[in-house]
CSV table of C-alpha atoms and ligand atoms in Angstrom, one decimal:
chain,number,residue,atom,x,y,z
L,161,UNK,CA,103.3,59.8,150.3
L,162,UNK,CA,104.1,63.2,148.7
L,163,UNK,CA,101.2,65.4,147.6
L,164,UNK,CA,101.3,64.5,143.6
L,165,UNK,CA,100.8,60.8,143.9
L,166,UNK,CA,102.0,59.3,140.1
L,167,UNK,CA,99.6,56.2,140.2
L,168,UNK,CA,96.2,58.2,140.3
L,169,UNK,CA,93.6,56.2,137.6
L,170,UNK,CA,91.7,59.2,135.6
L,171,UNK,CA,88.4,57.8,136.5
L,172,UNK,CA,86.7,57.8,133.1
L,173,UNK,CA,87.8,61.1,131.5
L,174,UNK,CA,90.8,59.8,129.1
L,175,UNK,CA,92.6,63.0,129.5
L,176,UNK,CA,95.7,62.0,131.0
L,177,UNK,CA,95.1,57.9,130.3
L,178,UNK,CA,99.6,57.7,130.6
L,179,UNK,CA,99.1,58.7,134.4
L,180,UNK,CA,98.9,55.1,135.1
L,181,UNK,CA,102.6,54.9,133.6
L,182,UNK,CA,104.2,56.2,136.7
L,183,UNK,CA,104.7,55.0,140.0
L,184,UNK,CA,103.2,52.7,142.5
L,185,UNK,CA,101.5,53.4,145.7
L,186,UNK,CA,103.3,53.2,148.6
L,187,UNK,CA,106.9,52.5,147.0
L,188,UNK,CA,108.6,55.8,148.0
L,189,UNK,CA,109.8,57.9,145.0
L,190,UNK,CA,107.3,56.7,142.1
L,191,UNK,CA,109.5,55.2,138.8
L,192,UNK,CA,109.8,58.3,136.1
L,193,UNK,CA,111.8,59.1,133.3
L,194,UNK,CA,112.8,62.8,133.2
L,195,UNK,CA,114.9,64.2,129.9
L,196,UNK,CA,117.1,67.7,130.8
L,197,UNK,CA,117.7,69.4,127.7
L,198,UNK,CA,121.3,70.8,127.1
L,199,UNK,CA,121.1,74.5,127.1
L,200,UNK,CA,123.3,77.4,128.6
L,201,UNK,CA,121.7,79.2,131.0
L,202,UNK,CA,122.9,83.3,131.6
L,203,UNK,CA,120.6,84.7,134.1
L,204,UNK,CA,120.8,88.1,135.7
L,205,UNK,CA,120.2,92.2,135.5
L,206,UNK,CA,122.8,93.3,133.4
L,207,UNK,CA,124.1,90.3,132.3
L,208,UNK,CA,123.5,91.7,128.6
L,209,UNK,CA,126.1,94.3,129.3
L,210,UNK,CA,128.8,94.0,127.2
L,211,UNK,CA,131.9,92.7,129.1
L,212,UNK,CA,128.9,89.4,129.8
L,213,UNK,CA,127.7,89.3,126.8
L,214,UNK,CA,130.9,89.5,124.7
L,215,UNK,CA,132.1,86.5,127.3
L,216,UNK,CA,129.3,83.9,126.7
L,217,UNK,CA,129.2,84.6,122.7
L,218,UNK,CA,133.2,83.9,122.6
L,219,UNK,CA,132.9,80.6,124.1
L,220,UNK,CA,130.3,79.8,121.1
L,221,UNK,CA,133.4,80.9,118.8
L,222,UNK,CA,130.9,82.8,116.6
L,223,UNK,CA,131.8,84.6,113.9
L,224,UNK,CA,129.2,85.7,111.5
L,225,UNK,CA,126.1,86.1,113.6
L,226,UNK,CA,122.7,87.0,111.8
L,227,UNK,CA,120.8,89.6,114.0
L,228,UNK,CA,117.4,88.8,114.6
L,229,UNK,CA,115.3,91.4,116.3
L,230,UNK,CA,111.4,92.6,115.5
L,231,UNK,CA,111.2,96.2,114.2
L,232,UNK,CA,109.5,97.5,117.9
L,233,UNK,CA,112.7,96.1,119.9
L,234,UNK,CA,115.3,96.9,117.4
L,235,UNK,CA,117.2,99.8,119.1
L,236,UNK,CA,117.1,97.3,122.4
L,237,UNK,CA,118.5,94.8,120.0
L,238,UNK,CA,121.4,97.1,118.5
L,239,UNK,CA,122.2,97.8,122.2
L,240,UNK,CA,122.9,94.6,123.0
L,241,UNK,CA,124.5,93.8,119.7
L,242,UNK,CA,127.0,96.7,119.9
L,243,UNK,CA,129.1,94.7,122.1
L,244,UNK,CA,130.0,92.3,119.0
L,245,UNK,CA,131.1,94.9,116.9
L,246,UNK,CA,131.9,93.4,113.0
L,247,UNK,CA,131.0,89.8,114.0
L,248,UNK,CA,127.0,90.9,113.1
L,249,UNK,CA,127.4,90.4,109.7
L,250,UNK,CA,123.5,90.7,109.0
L,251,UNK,CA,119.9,91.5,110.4
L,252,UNK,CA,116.4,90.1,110.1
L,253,UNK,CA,113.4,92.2,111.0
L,254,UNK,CA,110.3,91.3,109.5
L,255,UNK,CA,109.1,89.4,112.3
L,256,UNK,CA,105.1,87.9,112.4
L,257,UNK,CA,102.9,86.3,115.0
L,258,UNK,CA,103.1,82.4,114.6
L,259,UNK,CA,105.8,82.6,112.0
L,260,UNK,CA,104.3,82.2,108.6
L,261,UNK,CA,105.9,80.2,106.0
L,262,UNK,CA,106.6,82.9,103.7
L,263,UNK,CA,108.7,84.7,106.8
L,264,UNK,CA,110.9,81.5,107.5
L,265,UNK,CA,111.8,81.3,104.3
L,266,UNK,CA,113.3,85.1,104.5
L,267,UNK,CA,114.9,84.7,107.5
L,268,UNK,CA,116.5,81.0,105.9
L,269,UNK,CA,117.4,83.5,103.1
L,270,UNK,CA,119.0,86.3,105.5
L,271,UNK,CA,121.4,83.5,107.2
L,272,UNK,CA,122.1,82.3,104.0
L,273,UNK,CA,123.2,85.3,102.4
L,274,UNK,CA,125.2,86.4,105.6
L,275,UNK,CA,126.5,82.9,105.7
L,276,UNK,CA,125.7,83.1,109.6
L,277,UNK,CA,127.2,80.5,111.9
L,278,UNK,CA,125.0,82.3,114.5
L,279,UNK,CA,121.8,83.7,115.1
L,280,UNK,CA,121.4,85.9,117.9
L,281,UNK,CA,117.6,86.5,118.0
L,282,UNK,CA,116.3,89.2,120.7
L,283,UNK,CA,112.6,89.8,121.2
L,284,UNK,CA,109.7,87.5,122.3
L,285,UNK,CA,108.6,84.1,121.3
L,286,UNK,CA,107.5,85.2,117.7
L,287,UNK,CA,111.3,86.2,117.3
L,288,UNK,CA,112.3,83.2,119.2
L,289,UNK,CA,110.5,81.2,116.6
L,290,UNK,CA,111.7,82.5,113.4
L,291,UNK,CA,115.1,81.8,115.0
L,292,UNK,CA,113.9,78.1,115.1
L,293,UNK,CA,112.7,78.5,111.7
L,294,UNK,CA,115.8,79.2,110.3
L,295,UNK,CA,117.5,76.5,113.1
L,296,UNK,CA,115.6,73.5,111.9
L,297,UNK,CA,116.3,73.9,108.4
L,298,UNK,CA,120.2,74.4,108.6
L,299,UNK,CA,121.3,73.6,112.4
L,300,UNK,CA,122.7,77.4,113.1
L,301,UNK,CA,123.0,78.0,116.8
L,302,UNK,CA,120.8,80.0,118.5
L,303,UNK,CA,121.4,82.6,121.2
L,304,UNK,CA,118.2,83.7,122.5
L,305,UNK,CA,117.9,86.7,124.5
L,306,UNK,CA,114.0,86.9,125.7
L,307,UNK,CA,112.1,90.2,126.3
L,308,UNK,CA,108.5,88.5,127.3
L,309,UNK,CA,107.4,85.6,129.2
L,310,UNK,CA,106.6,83.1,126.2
L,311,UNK,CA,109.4,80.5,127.6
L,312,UNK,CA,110.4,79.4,123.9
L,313,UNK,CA,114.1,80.2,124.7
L,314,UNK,CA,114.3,76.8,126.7
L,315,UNK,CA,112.3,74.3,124.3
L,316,UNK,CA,113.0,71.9,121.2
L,317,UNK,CA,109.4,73.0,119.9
L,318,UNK,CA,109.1,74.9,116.5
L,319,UNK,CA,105.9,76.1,114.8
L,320,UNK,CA,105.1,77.3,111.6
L,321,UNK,CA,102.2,78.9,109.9
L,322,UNK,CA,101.3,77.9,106.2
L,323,UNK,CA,97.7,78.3,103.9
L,324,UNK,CA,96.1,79.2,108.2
L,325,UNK,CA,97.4,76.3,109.7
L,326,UNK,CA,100.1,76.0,112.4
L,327,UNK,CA,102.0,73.0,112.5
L,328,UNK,CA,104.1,72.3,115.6
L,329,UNK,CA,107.0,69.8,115.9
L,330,UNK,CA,110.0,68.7,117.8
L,331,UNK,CA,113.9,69.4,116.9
L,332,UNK,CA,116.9,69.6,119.2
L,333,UNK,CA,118.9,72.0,116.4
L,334,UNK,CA,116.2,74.8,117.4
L,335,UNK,CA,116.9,74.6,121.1
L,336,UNK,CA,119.4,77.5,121.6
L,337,UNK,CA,122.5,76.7,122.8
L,338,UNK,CA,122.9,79.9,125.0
L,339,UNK,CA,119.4,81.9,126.8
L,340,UNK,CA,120.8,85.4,128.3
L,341,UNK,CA,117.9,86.3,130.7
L,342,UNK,CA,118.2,90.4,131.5
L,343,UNK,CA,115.3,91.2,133.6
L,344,UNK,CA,116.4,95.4,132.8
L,345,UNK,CA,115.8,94.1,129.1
L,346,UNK,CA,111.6,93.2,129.9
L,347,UNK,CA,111.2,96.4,132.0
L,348,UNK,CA,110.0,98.0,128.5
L,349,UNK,CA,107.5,95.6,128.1
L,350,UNK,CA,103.6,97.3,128.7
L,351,UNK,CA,102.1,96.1,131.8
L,352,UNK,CA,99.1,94.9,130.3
L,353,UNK,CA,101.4,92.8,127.8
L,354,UNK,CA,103.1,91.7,130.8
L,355,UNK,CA,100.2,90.3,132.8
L,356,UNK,CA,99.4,88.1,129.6
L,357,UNK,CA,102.7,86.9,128.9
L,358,UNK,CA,103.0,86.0,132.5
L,359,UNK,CA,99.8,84.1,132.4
L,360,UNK,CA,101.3,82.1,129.2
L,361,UNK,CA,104.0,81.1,131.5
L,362,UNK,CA,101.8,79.7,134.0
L,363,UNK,CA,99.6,78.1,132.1
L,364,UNK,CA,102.8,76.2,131.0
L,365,UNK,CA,103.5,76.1,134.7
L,366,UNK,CA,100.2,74.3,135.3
L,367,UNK,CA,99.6,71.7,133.0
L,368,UNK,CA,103.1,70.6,133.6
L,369,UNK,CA,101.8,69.5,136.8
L,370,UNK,CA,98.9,67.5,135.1
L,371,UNK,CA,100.4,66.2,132.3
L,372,UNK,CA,100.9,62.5,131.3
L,373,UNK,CA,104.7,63.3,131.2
L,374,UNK,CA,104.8,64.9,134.2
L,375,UNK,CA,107.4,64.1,136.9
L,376,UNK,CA,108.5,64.8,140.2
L,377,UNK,CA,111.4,66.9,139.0
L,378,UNK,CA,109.0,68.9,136.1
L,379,UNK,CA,106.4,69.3,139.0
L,380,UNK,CA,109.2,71.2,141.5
L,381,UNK,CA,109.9,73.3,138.6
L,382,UNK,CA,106.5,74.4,137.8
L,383,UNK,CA,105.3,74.8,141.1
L,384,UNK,CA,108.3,76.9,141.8
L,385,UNK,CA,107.8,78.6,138.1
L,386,UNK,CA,104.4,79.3,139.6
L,387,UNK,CA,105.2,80.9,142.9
L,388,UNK,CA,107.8,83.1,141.0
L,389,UNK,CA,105.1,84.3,138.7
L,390,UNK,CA,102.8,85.1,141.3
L,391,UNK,CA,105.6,87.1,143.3
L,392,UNK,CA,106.7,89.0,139.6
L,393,UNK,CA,103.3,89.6,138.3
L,394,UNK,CA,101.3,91.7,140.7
L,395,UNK,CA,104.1,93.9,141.5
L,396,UNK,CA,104.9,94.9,137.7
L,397,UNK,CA,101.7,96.2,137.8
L,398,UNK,CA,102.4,98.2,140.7
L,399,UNK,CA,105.5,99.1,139.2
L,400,UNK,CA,106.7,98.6,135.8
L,401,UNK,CA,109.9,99.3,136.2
L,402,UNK,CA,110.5,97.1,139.7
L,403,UNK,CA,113.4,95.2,138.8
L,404,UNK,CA,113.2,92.8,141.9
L,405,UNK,CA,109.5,92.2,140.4
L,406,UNK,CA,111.0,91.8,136.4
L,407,UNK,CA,113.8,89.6,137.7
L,408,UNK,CA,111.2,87.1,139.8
L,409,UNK,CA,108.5,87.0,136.6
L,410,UNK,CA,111.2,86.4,134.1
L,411,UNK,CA,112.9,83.6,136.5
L,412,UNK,CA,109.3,82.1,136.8
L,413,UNK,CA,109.3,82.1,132.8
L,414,UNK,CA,112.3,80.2,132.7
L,415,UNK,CA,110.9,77.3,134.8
L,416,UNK,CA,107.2,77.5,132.9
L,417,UNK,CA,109.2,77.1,129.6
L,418,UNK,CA,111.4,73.9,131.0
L,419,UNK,CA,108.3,72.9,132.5
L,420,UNK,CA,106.3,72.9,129.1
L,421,UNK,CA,109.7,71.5,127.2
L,422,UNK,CA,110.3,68.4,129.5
L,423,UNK,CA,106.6,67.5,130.8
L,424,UNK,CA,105.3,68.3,127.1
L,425,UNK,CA,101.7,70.3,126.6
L,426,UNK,CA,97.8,68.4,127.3
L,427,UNK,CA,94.6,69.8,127.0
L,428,UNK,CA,95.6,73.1,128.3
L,429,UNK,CA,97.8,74.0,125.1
L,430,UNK,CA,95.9,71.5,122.4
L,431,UNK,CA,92.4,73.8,123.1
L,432,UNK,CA,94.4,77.5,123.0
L,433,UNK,CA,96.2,75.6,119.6
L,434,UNK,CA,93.3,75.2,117.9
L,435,UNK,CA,92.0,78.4,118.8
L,436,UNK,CA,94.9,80.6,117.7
L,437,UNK,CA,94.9,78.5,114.8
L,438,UNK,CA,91.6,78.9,113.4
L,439,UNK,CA,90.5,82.4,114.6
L,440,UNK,CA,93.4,84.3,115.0
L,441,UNK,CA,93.3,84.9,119.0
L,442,UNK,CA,95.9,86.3,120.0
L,443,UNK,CA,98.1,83.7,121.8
L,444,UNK,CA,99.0,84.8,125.2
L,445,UNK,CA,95.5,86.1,125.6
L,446,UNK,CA,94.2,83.2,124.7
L,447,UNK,CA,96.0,81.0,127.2
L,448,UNK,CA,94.9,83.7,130.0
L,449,UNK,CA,90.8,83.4,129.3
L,450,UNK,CA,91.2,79.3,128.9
L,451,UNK,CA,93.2,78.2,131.7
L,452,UNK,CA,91.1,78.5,134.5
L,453,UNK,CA,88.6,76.1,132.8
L,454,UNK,CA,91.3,74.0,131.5
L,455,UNK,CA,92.4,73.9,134.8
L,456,UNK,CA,89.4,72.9,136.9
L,457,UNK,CA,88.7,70.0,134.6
L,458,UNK,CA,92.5,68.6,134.7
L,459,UNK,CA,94.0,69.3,138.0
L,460,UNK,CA,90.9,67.9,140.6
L,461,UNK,CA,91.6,64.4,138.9
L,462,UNK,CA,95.2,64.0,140.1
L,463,UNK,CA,96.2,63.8,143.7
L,464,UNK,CA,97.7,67.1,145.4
L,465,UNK,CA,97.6,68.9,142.0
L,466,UNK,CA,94.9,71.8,143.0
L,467,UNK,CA,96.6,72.5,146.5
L,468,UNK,CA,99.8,72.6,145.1
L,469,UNK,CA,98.6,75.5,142.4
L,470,UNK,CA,96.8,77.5,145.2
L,471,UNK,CA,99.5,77.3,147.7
L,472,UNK,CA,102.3,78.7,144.7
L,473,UNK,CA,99.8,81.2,144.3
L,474,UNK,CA,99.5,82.3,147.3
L,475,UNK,CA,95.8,81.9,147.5
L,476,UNK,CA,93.0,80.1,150.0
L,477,UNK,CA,90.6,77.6,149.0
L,478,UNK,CA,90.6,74.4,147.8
L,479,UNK,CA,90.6,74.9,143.7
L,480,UNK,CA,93.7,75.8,141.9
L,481,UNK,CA,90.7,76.6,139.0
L,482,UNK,CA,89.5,79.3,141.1
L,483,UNK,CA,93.0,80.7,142.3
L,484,UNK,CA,94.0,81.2,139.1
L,485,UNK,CA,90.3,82.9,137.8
L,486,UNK,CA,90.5,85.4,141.2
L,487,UNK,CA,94.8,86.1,140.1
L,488,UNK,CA,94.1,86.8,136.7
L,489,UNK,CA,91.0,89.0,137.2
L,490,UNK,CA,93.6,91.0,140.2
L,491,UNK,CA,96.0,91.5,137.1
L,492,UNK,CA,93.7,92.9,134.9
L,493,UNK,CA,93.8,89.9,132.1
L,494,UNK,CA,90.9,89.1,129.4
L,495,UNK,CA,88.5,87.5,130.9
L,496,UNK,CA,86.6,85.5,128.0
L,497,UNK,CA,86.9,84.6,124.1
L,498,UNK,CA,83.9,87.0,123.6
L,499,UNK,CA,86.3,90.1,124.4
L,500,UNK,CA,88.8,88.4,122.6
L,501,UNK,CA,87.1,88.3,119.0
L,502,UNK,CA,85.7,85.0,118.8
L,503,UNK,CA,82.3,85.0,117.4
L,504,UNK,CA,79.5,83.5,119.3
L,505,UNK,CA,78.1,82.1,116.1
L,506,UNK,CA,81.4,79.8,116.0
L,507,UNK,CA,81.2,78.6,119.3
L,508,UNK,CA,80.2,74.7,117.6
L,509,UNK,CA,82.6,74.7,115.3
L,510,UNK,CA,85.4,75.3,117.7
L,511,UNK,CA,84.0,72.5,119.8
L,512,UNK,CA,84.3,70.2,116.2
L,513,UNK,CA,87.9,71.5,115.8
L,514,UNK,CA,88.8,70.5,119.9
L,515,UNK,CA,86.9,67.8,119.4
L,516,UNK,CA,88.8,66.6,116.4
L,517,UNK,CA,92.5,67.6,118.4
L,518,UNK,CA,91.6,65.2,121.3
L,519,UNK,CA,90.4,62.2,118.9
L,520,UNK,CA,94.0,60.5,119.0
L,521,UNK,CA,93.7,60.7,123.1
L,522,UNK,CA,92.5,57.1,124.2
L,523,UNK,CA,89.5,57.9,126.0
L,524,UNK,CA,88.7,61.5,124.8
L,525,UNK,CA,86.3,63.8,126.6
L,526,UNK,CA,82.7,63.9,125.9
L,527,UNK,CA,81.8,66.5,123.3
L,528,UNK,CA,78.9,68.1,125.8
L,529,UNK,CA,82.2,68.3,128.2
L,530,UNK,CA,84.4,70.1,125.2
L,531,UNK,CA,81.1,72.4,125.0
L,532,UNK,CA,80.8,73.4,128.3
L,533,UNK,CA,84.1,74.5,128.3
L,534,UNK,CA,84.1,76.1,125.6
L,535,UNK,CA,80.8,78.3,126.7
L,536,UNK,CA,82.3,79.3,130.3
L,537,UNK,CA,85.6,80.6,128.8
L,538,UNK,CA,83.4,82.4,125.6
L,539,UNK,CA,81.4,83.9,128.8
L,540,UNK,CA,84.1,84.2,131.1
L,541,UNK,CA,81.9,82.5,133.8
L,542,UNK,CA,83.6,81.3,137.0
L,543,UNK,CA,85.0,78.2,136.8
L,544,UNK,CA,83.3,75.4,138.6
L,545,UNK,CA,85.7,73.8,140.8
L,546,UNK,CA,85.4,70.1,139.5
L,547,UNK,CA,83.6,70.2,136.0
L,548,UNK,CA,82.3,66.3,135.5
L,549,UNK,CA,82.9,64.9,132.5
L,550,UNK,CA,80.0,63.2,130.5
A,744,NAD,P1,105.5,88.2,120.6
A,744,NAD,O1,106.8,87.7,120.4
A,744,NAD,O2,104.6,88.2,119.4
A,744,NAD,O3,105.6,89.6,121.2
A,744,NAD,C1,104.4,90.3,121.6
A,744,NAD,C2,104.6,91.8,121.5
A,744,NAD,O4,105.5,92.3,122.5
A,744,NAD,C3,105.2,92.2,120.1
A,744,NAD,O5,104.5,93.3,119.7
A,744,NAD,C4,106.6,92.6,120.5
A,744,NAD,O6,107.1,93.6,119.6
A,744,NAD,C5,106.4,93.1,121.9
A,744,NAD,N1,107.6,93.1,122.7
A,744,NAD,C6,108.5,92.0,122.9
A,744,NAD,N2,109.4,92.3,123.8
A,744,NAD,C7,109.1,93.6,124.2
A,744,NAD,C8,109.8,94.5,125.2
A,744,NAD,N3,110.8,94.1,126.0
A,744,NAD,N4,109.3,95.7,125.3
A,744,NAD,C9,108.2,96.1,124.6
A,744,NAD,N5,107.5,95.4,123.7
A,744,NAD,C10,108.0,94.1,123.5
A,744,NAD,O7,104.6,87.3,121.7
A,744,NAD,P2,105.0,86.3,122.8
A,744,NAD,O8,103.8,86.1,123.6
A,744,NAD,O9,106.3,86.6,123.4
A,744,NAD,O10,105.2,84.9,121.9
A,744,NAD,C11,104.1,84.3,121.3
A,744,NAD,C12,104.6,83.3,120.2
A,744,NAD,O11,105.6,82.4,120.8
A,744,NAD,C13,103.5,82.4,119.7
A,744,NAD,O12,103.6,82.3,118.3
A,744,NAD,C14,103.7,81.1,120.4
A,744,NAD,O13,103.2,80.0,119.7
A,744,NAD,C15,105.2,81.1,120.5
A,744,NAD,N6,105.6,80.3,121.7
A,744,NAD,C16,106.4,79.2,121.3
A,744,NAD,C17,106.8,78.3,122.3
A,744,NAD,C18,107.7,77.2,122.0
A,744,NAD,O14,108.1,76.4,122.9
A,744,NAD,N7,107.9,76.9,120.7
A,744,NAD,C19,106.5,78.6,123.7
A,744,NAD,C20,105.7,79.7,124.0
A,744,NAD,C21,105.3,80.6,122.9
């Protein structure tokens, strides 16, 4: 049988009690449900030049597009927008992390007042998702053109941020109807930003693999998102300006965001939620420092899952926990909350807060279990290649 066997029992953990959903032993291709999202798909260098761009945006038959671009990438954006001449009737730039509630209602206000049948958003997943914001209110189409690794371009997910709490939901009006990936457009993106934003990408990459939605189809693509990464990643570092390297880490982006958008989030993303959300951490950081421990408590409990991650990696070893740990640390990334901010002192509480996230899951982990997590990603201790769950 293949190496992700679908009808693996979580013995006793409760983290991923839907596994039992799929498949039989022995039956050939296990029974799965698998849901494509409809999105047009532009990928290549260049293929923001003007003669492409103009191309894909006349097939939309958009007229009055609202411009949305952060202040850092706005000449990048005004590049790219040049090509549509008259039909920008507007521009939003006050862009935030986590799109606060005051912001969407600005931008909601921009597209109003520009009476856009389009918004053509350009930047990274914060300016991804105050194109949604806008989106899920009054069902203008979205054009996304991504400059980091975020994947948000592909997904139905929204978040907003009101009174310190991020809410997260699911519409198909903020998908974007067109995604132009220009690797040439990333290769201004800081290496050190790059790394992270990779590692956000494969940590969607991974718990695809793992989680209760998971298929055979979502597993290709994240184990091919994953093998992408690992091929982009080191090699911006070498060079930030490799193109080959850009066009590989931005392809492997791609599949991590279709990945996370059809196989849906799990621990992984519910821990690095609450997180975000009640400290501040910055996101893709915060993904980097978690996932190895994340990952050596999910993938040992599912058939093939572990060698699958070290093989797309590239690595040796039997732990996909510790493949990821020994990439991240070769690519420079944070290596625990401590460096990233998070007080010491509040180390219980966040345990409360996870604790409180994985309530609704059947069986949820043990608190002790949330704890030690919690402790070896504060410290940034190596991951333990099959953490037992009280
Ligand atoms: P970001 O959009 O906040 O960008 C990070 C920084 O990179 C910003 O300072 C930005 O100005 C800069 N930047 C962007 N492109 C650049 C470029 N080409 N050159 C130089 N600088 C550049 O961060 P992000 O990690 O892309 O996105 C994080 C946000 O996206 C979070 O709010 C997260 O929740 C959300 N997200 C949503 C989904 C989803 O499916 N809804 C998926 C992933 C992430």
């Amino acid at each position: 049988m293949a190496q992700d066997s679908y009808c693996v029992l979580v013995a006793g953990s409760g983290m991923l009690p839907e596994a039992v959903r799929f498949g039989r032993e022995g039956v050939g291709v296990p029974e799965f449900e698998y849901t494509g999202f409809p999105s047009h798909v532009v990928f290549g260098v260049g293929s923001t030049e003007r003669w492409q761009l103009a191309r894909v945006i006349d097939a939309l038959g958009a007229k009055r597009i609202l411009l949305i671009a952060a202040e850092p990438e706005r000449a990048l954006a005004d590049r790219i927008a040049d090509a549509l001449g008259t039909r920008i009737a507007g521009r939003f730039s006050n862009i935030r992390a986590h799109v606060p509630i005051e912001i969407a209602r600005q931008a909601r206000e921009a597209a109003r007042a520009t009476q856009a049948d389009c918004l053509l958003c350009v930047g990274g997943g914060s300016t991804t998702g105050t194109a949604k914001a806008v989106a899920m209110e009054s069902g203008v189409d979205i054009v996304a053109v991504p400059t980091t690794y975020a994947g948000s371009e592909v997904t139905p997910i929204w978040g907003l941020t009101e009174n310190g709490r991020k809410t997260t939901g699911v519409d198909l009006r903020v998908l974007p109807k067109l995604v132009i990936y220009d690797p040439a457009l990333t290769v201004s993106l800081p290496a050190e930003l790059s790394a992270v934003s990779g590692l956000n990408a494969l940590a969607h990459c991974a718990e695809a693999l793992w989680t209760a939605k998971r298929n055979p189809i979502t597993s290709l693509i994240a184990e091919e998102g994953i093998r992408a990464l690992a091929a982009g990643l080191p090699a911006i570092l070498a060079d930030r300006a490799d193109l080959d390297a850009r066009s590989h880490a931005l392809y492997g982006a791609w599949l991590a965001g279709h990945a996370f958008a059809t196989a849906g989030s799990g621990i992984h993303h519910k821990i690095c939620h609450v997180l975000g959300g009640a400290y501040d951490l910055p996101h893709a950081e915060t993904h980097a420092v978690v996932l190895p421990y994340t990952t050596s408590l999910a993938a040992p409990q599912l058939d093939g899952v572990d060698a699958r991650i070290v093989s797309a990696l590239g690595g040796d070893g039997d732990s996909a926990a510790e493949a990821i740990f020994a990439f991240e640390r070769k690519l420079g990334a944070p290596v625990s909350l401590r460096q990233l901010g998070l007080p010491e002192s509040e180390l219980a509480k966040a345990g409360e807060l996870v604790a409180e996230a994985f309530a609704a899951l059947p069986e949820p982990p043990s608190r002790p279990a949330i704890d030690a997590l919690l402790r070896s990603a504060f410290d940034g201790a190596p991951p333990r290649s099959a953490m037992i769950l009280a």
